[in-house]
mmCIF file of C-alpha atoms in Angstrom:
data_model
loop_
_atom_site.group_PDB
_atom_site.id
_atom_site.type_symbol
_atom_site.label_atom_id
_atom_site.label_comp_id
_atom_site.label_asym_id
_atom_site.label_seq_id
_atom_site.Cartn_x
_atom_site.Cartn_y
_atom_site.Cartn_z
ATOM 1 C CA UNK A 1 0.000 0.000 0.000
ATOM 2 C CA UNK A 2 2.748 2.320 0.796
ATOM 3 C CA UNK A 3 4.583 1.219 -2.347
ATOM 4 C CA UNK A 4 1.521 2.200 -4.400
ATOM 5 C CA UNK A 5 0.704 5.498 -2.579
ATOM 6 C CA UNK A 6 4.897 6.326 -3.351
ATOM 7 C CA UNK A 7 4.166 5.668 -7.484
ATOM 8 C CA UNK A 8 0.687 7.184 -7.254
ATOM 9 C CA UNK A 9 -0.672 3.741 -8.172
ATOM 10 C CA UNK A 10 -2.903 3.983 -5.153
ATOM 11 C CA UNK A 11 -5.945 5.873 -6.640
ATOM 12 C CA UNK A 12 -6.703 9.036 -7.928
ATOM 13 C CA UNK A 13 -7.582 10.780 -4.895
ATOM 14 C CA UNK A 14 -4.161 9.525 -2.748
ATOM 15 C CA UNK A 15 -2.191 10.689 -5.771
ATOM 16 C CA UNK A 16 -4.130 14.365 -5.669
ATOM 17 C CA UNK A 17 -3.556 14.418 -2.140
ATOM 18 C CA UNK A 18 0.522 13.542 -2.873
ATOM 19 C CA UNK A 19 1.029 15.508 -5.721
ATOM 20 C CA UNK A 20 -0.738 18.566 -4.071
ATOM 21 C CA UNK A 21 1.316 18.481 -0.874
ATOM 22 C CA UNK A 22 4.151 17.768 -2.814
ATOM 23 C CA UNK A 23 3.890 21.266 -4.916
ATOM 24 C CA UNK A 24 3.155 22.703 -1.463
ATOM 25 C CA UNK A 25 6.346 21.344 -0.066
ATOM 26 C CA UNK A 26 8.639 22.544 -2.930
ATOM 27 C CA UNK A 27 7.278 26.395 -2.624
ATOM 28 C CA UNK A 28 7.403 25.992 1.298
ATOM 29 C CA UNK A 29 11.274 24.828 1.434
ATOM 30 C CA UNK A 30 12.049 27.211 -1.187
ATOM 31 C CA UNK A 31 10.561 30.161 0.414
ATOM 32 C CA UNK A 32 11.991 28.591 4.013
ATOM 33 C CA UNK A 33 15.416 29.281 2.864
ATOM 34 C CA UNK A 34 14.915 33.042 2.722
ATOM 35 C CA UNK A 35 12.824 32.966 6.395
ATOM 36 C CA UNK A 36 15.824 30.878 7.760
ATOM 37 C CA UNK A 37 18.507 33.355 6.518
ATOM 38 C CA UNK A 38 16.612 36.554 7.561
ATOM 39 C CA UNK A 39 15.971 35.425 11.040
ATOM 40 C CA UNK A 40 12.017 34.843 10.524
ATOM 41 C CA UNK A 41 11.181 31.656 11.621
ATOM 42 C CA UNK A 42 9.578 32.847 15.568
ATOM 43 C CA UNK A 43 7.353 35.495 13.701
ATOM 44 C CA UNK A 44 6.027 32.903 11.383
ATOM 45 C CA UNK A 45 4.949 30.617 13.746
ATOM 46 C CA UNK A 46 3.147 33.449 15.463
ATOM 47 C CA UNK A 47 1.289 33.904 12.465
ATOM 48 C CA UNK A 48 0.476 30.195 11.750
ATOM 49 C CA UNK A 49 -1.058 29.711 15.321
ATOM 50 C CA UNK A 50 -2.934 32.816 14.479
ATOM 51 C CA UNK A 51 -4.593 30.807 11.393
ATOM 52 C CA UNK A 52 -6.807 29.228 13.832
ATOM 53 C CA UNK A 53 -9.008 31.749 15.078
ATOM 54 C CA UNK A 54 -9.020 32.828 11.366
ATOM 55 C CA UNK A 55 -10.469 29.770 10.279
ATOM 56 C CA UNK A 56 -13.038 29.171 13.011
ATOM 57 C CA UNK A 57 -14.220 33.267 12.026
ATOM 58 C CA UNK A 58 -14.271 32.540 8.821
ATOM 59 C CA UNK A 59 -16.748 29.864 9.426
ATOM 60 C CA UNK A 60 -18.610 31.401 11.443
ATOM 61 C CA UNK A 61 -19.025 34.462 9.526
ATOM 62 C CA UNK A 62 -19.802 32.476 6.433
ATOM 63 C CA UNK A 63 -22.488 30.400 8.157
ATOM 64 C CA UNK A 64 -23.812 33.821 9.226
ATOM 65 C CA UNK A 65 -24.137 35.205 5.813
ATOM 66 C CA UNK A 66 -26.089 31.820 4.307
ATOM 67 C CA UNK A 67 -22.439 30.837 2.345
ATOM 68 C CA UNK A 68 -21.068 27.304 2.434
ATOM 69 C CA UNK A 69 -18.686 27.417 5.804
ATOM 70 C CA UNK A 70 -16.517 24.487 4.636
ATOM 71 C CA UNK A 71 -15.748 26.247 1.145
ATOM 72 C CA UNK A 72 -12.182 26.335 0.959
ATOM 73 C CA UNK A 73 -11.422 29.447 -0.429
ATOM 74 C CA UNK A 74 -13.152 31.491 2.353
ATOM 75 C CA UNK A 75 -11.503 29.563 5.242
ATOM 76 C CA UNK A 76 -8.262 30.146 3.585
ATOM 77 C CA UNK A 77 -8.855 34.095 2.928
ATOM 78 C CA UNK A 78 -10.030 34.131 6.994
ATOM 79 C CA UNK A 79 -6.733 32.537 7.727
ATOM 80 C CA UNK A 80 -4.199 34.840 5.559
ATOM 81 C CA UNK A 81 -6.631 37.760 6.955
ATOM 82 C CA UNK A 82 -5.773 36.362 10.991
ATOM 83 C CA UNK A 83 -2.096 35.726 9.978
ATOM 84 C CA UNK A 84 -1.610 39.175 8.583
ATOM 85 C CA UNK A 85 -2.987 40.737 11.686
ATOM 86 C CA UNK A 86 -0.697 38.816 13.583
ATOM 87 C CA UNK A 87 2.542 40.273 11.822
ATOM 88 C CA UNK A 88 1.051 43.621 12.470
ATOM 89 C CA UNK A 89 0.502 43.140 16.234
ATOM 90 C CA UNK A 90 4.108 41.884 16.734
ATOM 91 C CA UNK A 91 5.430 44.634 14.881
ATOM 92 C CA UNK A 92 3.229 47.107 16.438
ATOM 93 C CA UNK A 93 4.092 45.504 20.188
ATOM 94 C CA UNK A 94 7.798 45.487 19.333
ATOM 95 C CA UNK A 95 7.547 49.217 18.406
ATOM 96 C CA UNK A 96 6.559 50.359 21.597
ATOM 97 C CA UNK A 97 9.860 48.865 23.165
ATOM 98 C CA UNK A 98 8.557 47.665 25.970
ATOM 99 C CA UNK A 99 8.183 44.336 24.456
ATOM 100 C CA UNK A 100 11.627 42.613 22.676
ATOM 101 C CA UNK A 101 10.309 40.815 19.477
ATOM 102 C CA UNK A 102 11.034 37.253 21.095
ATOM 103 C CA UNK A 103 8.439 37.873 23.825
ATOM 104 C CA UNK A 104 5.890 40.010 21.242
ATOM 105 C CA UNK A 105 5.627 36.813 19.304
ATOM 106 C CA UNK A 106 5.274 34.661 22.114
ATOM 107 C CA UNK A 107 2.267 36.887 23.016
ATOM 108 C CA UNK A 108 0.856 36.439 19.985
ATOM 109 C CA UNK A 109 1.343 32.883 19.651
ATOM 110 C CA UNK A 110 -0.575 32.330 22.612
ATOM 111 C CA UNK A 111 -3.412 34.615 22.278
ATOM 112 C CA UNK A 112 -3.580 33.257 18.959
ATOM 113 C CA UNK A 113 -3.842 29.545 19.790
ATOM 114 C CA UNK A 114 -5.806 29.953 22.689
ATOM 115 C CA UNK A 115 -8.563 32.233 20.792
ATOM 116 C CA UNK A 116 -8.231 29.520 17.801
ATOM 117 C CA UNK A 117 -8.856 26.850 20.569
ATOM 118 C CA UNK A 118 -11.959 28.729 22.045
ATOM 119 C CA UNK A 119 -13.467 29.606 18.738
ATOM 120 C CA UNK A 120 -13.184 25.920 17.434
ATOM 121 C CA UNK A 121 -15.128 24.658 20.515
ATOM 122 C CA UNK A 122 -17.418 27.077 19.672
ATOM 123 C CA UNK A 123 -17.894 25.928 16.245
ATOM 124 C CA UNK A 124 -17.965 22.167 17.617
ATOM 125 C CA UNK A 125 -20.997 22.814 19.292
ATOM 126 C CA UNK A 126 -23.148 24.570 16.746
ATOM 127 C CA UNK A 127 -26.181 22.471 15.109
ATOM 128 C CA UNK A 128 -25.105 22.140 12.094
ATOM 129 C CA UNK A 129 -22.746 19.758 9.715
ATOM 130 C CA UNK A 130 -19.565 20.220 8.031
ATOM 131 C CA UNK A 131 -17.300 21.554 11.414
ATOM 132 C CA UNK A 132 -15.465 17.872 12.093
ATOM 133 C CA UNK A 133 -13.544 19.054 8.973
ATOM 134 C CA UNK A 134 -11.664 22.144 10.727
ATOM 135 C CA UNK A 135 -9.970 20.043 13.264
ATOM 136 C CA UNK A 136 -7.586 18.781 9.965
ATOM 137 C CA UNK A 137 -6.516 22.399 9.805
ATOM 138 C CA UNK A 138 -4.814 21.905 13.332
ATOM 139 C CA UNK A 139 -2.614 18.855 12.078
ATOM 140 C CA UNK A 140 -3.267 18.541 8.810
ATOM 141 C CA UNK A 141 -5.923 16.464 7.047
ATOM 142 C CA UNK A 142 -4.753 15.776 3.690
ATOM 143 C CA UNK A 143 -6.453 12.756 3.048
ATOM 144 C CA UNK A 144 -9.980 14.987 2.584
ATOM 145 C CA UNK A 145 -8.550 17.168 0.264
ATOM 146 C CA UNK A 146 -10.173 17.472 -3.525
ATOM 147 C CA UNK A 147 -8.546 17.668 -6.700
ATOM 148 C CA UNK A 148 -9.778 21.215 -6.546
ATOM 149 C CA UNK A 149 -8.198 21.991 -3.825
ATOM 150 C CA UNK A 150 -5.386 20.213 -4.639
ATOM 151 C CA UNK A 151 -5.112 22.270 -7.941
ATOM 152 C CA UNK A 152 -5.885 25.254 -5.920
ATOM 153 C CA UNK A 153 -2.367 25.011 -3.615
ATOM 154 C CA UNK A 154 -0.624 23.882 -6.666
ATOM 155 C CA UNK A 155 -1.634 27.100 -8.298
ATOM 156 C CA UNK A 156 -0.812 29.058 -5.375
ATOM 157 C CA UNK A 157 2.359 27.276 -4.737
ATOM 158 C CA UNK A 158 3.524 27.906 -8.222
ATOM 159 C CA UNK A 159 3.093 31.309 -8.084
ATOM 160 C CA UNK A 160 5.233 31.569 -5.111
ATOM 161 C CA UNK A 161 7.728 29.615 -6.584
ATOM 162 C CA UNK A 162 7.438 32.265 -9.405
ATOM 163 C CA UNK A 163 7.528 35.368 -7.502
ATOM 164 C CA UNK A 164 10.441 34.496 -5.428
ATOM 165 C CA UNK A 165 12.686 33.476 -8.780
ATOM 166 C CA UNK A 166 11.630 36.781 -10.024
ATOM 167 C CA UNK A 167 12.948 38.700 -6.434
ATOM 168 C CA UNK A 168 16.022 36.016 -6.175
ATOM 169 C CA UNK A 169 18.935 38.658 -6.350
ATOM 170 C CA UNK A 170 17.424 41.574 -4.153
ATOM 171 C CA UNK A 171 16.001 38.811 -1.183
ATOM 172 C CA UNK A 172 19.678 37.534 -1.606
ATOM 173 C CA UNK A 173 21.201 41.338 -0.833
ATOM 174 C CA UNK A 174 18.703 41.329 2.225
ATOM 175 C CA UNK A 175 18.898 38.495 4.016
ATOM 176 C CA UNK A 176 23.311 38.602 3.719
ATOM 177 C CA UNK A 177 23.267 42.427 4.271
ATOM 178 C CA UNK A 178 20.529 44.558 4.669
ATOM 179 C CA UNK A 179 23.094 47.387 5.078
ATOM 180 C CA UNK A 180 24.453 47.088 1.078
ATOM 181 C CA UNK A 181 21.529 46.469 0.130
ATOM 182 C CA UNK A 182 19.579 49.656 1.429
ATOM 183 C CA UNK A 183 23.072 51.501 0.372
ATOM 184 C CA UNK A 184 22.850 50.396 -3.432
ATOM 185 C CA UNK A 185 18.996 51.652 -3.437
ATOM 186 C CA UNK A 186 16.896 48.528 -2.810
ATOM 187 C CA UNK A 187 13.854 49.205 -1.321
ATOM 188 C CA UNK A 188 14.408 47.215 2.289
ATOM 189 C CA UNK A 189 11.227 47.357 3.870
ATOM 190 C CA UNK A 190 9.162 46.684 1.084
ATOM 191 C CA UNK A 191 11.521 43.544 0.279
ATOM 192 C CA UNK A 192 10.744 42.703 4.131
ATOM 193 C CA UNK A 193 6.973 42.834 3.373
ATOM 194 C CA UNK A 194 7.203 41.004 0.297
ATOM 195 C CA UNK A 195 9.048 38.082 2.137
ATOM 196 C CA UNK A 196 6.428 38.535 5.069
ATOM 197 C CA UNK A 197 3.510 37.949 1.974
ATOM 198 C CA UNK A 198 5.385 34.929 0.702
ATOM 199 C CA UNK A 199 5.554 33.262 4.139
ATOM 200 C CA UNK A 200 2.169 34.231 4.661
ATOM 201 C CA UNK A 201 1.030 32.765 1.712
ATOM 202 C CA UNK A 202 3.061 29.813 1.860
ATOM 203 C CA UNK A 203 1.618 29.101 5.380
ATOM 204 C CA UNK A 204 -1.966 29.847 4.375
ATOM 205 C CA UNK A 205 -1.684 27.406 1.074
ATOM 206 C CA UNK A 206 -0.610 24.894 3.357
ATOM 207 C CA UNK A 207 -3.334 25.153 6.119
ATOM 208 C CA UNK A 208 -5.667 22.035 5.229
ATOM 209 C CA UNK A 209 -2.541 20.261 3.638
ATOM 210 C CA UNK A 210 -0.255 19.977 7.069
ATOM 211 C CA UNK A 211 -2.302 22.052 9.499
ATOM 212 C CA UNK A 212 -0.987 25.178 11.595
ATOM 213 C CA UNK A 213 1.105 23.424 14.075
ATOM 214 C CA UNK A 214 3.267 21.780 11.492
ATOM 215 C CA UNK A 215 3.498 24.219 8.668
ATOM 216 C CA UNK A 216 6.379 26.096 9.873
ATOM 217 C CA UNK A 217 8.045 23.004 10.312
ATOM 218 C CA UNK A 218 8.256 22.148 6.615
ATOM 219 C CA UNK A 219 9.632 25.469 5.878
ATOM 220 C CA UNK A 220 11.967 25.745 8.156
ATOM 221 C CA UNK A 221 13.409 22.193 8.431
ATOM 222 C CA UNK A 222 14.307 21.571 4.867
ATOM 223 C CA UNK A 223 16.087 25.036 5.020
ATOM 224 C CA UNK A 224 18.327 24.051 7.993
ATOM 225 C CA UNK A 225 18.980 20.852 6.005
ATOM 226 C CA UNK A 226 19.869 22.311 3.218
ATOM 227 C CA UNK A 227 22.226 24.540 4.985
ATOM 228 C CA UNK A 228 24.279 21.792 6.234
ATOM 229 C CA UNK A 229 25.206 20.034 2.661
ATOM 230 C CA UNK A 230 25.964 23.891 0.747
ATOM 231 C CA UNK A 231 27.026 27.000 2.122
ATOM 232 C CA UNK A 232 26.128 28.841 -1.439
ATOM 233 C CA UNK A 233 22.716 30.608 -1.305
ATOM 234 C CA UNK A 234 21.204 29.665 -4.750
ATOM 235 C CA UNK A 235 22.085 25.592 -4.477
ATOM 236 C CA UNK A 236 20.518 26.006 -0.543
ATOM 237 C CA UNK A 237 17.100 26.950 -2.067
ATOM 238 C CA UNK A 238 17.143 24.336 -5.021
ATOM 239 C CA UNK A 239 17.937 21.777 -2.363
ATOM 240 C CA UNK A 240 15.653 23.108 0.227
ATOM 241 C CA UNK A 241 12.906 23.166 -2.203
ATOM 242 C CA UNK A 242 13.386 19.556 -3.251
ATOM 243 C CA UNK A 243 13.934 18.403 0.510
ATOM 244 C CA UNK A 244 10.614 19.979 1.245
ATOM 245 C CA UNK A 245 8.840 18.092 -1.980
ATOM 246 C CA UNK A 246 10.181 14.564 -0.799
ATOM 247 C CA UNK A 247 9.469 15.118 2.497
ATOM 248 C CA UNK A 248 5.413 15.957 1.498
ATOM 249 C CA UNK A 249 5.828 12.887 -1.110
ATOM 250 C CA UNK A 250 6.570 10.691 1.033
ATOM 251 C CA UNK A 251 5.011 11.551 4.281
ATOM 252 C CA UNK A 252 1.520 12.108 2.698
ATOM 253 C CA UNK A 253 2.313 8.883 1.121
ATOM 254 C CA UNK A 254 2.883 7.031 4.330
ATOM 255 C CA UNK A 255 -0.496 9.116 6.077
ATOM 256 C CA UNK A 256 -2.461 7.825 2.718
ATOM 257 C CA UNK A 257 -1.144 4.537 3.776
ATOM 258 C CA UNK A 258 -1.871 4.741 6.945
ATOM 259 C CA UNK A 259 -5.186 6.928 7.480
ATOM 260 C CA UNK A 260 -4.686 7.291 11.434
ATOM 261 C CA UNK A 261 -1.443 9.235 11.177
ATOM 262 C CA UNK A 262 -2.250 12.773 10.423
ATOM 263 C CA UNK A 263 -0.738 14.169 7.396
ATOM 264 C CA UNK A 264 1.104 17.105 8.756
ATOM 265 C CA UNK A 265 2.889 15.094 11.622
ATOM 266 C CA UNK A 266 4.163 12.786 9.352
ATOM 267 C CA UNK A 267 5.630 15.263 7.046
ATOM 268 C CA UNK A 268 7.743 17.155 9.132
ATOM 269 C CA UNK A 269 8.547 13.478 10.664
ATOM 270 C CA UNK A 270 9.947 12.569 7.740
ATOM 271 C CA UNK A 271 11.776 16.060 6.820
ATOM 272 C CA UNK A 272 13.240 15.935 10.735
ATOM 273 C CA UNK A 273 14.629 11.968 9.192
ATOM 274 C CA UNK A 274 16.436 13.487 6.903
ATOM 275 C CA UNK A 275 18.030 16.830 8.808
ATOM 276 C CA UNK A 276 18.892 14.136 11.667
ATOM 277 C CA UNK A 277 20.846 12.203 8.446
ATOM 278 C CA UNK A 278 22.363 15.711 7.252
ATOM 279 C CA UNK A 279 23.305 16.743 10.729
ATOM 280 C CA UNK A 280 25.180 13.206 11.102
ATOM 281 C CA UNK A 281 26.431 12.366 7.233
ATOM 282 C CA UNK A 282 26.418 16.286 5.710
ATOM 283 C CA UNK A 283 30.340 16.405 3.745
ATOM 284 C CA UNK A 284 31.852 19.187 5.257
ATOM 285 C CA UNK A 285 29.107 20.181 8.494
ATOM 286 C CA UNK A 286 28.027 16.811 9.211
ATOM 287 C CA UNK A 287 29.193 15.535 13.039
ATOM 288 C CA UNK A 288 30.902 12.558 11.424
ATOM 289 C CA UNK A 289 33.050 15.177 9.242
ATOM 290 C CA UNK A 290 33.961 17.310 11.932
ATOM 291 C CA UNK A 291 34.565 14.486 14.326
ATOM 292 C CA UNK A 292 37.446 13.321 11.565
ATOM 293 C CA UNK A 293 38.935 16.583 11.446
ATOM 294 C CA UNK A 294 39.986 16.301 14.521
ATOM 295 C CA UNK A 295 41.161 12.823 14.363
ATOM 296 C CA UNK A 296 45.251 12.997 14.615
ATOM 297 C CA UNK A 297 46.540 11.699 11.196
ATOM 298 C CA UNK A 298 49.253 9.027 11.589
ATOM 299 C CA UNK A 299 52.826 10.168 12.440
ATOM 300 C CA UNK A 300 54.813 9.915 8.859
ATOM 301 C CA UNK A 301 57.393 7.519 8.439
ATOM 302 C CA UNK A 302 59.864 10.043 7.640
ATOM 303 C CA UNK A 303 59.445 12.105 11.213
ATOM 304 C CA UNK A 304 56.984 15.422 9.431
ATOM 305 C CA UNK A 305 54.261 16.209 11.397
ATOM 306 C CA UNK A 306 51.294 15.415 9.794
ATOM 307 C CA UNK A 307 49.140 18.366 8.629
ATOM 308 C CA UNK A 308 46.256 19.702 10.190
ATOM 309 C CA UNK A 309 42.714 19.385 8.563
ATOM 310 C CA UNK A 310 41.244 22.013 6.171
ATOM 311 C CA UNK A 311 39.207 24.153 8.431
ATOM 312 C CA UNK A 312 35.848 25.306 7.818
ATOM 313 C CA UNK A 313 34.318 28.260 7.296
ATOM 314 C CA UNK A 314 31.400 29.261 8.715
ATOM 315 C CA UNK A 315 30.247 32.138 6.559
ATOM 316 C CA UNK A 316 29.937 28.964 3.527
#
């Protein structure tokens, strides 16, 4: 079964669910290599936890109005429209320096997931069908997902994909040195905002694919493993961007195979396997590398001292 869900020979609906997570996952390690570098990893995962109260409103709101609650599209626009709020309360928190941004995005986090928490009980206990569904946007539910939603993230994904090929040089100046690059003329802040957007979107596309708790996870992880095997920017977000496909192939794979495992779990499972074999095995920053560096060579038969390892650098 797992062998068939792997080849996409196990039905059309496990390979939509695998070939949609596994655009997601190539758009989320890509754009994770740029959060990574630039320090924004804490602020996104204030933002993700956000999602949830944007979800349950978004719900709620549309059951209001007479809409269909469980139509994609709108829970997805009440997420980016929670997640975006978030960014702007931890900026707006950190300006007032009384907060340091570590503990403004803690706040958020937590007001965030607890009002997410409270507004999903809420929902739970309304008379009406369709709100089992939101609890996959917590972990991750990929195994409901339809091939128009499936086309929807692709589409989405793409795009991000797209937009950050076409902003690869000036994201490159920022994240290495904000400094040169507001000297040569780049416009900073807006390049901040713009790589905000992207990891906004990215996390938003990827709600009902690995849930809230885990999204972060497959952007982040795949960058850090992709940081131990090159220390040159443009091969780090190839690889990162390929690290986060297989690791959404193949842990939406195993979840297809195994319906009890939720989806989002299991991905970042998987892309935490293979940082744990880059951390070990990476060439030059792996343990096992470093730990034969410092190994003593052999004395030399002719009396030399042997010579010392090639040291790294850390700057890559």
């Amino acid at each position: 079964m797992l062998l068939d869900a792997l080849t996409l020979n196990a039905g059309h609906n496990a390979a939509v669910v695998v070939l949609g997570t596994a655009a997601f996952g190539l758009a989320a390690g890509a754009v994770g290599a740029f959060v990574l570098l630039r320090g924004r990893a804490l602020i996104a995962d204030a933002a993700a936890h956000a999602m949830l109260p944007g979800v349950a409103g978004a719900f709620l709101l549309a059951l209001a109005l007479g809409g269909d609650p469980r139509a994609l599209p709108a829970l997805l626009a009440g997420a980016a429209v929670a997640a975006a709020l978030a960014v702007l309360a931890v900026d707006a928190l950190a300006a007032t320096g009384r907060l340091k941004d570590d503990a403004a995005m803690a706040l958020v986090l937590s007001v965030g997931f607890g009002l997410g928490m409270v507004l999903f009980s809420v929902v739970q206990a309304l008379p009406v069908g369709g709100q089992a569904g939101l609890k996959g946007f917590i972990l991750g539910q990929a195994a409901g997902m339809l091939e128009g939603d499936a086309l929807l993230i692709a589409g989405l994904a793409i795009a991000a994909a797209a937009l950050l090929a076409l902003l690869f040089r000036p994201l490159a100046l920022l994240c290495f040195d904000p400094s040169f690059a507001a000297a040569v003329g780049l416009p900073v802040r807006a390049l901040d905002l713009v790589l905000l957007s992207l990891m906004l979107g990215v996390a938003v596309i990827g709600l009902g694919a690995v849930g809230a708790l885990m999204v972060v996870g497959l952007m982040v992880i795949p960058a850090a493993t992709a940081r131990l095997l090159t220390g040159r920017l443009a091969t780090m977000v190839v690889l990162s961007a390929l690290l986060g496909a297989a690791s959404a192939w193949i842990g939406s794979a195993v979840s297809a195979a195994r319906p009890g495992l939720p989806t989002g779990a299991t991905i970042v499972l998987v892309a935490s396997a293979l940082f744990v074999l880059a951390l070990l095995f990476a060439p030059e920053r792996g343990i096992v590398a470093r730990t034969m560096q410092r190994v003593p060579a052999a004395p030399r038969r002719d009396g030399a001292s042997p010579g010392r390892g090639r040291s790294m650098s850390a700057a890559g």
